[in-house]
GROMACS .gro file of C-alpha atoms in nm:
model
  101
    1MET     CA    1  11.418  10.777  11.409
    2GLY     CA    2  11.351  11.137  11.307
    3PHE     CA    3  11.009  11.295  11.313
    4LEU     CA    4  10.965  11.301  10.935
    5SER     CA    5  11.092  10.948  10.885
    6SER     CA    6  10.852  10.828  11.156
    7LEU     CA    7  10.567  10.984  10.958
    8PHE     CA    8  10.676  10.888  10.609
    9GLY     CA    9  10.904  10.591  10.664
   10SER     CA   10  11.278  10.580  10.630
   11LYS     CA   11  11.282  10.458  10.272
   12SER     CA   12  11.053  10.510   9.977
   13LEU     CA   13  10.833  10.232   9.849
   14ASP     CA   14  10.950  10.056   9.534
   15TYR     CA   15  10.644  10.115   9.316
   16LYS     CA   16  10.817   9.978   9.007
   17THR     CA   17  10.867   9.638   9.169
   18LEU     CA   18  10.509   9.637   9.299
   19VAL     CA   19  10.379   9.697   8.945
   20GLN     CA   20  10.613   9.434   8.800
   21GLN     CA   21  10.471   9.189   9.055
   22GLY     CA   22  10.116   9.262   8.941
   23ALA     CA   23   9.996   9.556   9.150
   24LEU     CA   24   9.708   9.752   9.000
   25VAL     CA   25   9.741  10.127   8.953
   26VAL     CA   26   9.406  10.290   9.031
   27ASP     CA   27   9.364  10.655   8.935
   28VAL     CA   28   9.094  10.808   9.156
   29ARG     CA   29   9.051  11.134   8.965
   30SER     CA   30   8.734  11.216   8.774
   31THR     CA   31   8.679  11.053   8.437
   32GLN     CA   32   8.746  11.387   8.265
   33GLU     CA   33   9.080  11.426   8.445
   34PHE     CA   34   9.175  11.066   8.361
   35VAL     CA   35   9.093  11.109   7.990
   36ALA     CA   36   9.314  11.422   7.978
   37GLY     CA   37   9.618  11.215   8.084
   38HIS     CA   38   9.701  10.908   8.290
   39ILE     CA   39   9.951  10.629   8.350
   40PRO     CA   40   9.928  10.367   8.073
   41GLY     CA   41   9.767  10.053   8.209
   42SER     CA   42   9.606  10.228   8.506
   43ILE     CA   43   9.236  10.196   8.571
   44ASN     CA   44   9.006  10.485   8.655
   45ILE     CA   45   8.782  10.455   8.959
   46PRO     CA   46   8.681  10.804   9.077
   47LEU     CA   47   8.713  10.851   9.453
   48ASP     CA   48   8.336  10.866   9.503
   49GLN     CA   49   8.309  10.513   9.356
   50ILE     CA   50   8.598  10.350   9.547
   51ASN     CA   51   8.386  10.197   9.824
   52ALA     CA   52   8.145  10.051   9.568
   53LYS     CA   53   8.433   9.894   9.371
   54ALA     CA   54   8.633   9.768   9.672
   55ASP     CA   55   8.491   9.414   9.652
   56MET     CA   56   8.586   9.390   9.285
   57LEU     CA   57   8.941   9.501   9.366
   58LEU     CA   58   8.962   9.266   9.664
   59LYS     CA   59   8.863   8.971   9.443
   60LYS     CA   60   9.156   9.046   9.211
   61GLY     CA   61   9.385   8.959   9.502
   62LYS     CA   62   9.651   9.210   9.402
   63PRO     CA   63   9.802   9.511   9.575
   64VAL     CA   64   9.659   9.846   9.466
   65ILE     CA   65   9.855  10.169   9.417
   66THR     CA   66   9.628  10.474   9.417
   67CYS     CA   67   9.708  10.804   9.245
   68CYS     CA   68   9.537  11.134   9.168
   69ARG     CA   69   9.638  11.492   9.087
   70SER     CA   70   9.803  11.597   9.414
   71GLY     CA   71   9.801  11.291   9.641
   72ALA     CA   72   9.509  11.397   9.863
   73ARG     CA   73   9.233  11.191   9.699
   74SER     CA   74   9.466  10.895   9.654
   75GLY     CA   75   9.545  10.908  10.026
   76MET     CA   76   9.175  10.894  10.109
   77ALA     CA   77   9.127  10.608   9.863
   78GLU     CA   78   9.418  10.417  10.018
   79GLY     CA   79   9.251  10.439  10.358
   80MET     CA   80   8.916  10.321  10.222
   81LEU     CA   81   9.076  10.027  10.041
   82ARG     CA   82   9.282   9.926  10.344
   83SER     CA   83   8.962   9.931  10.552
   84ALA     CA   84   8.815   9.689  10.297
   85GLY     CA   85   9.109   9.452  10.347
   86ILE     CA   86   9.304   9.548  10.035
   87ASP     CA   87   9.683   9.583  10.035
   88ALA     CA   88   9.681   9.948   9.921
   89TYR     CA   89   9.948  10.215   9.880
   90ASN     CA   90   9.916  10.589   9.813
   91GLY     CA   91  10.124  10.656   9.502
   92GLY     CA   92  10.052  11.029   9.523
   93PRO     CA   93  10.037  11.251   9.214
   94TRP     CA   94   9.996  11.043   8.897
   95GLU     CA   95  10.267  11.234   8.710
   96SER     CA   96  10.521  11.161   8.986
   97LEU     CA   97  10.415  10.797   9.012
   98LYS     CA   98  10.453  10.759   8.636
   99GLN     CA   99  10.821  10.851   8.670
  100LYS     CA  100  10.870  10.592   8.948
  101ILE     CA  101  10.724  10.299   8.758
   0.00000   0.00000   0.00000
């Protein structure tokens, strides 16, 4: 396995199927950023509120796909949610994720 594929996996995640199976798309940008544009059906939980909302997301019993502007905040949110026991995935930039789902 090559270095990059060992870091990022050998195949990309099928976000469309995850969403079709009920995964929640959580946009972790600020409320102002979210209002300016977002994926239809996504919910806005700013990164600084993720830990406080983790129990609510865990109770939903669904996978969570995080997104933001560049992928940095969504990566941090993914780690926080995984630590809380949630099946979470970093969807990266919301505009790119929108094209994949």
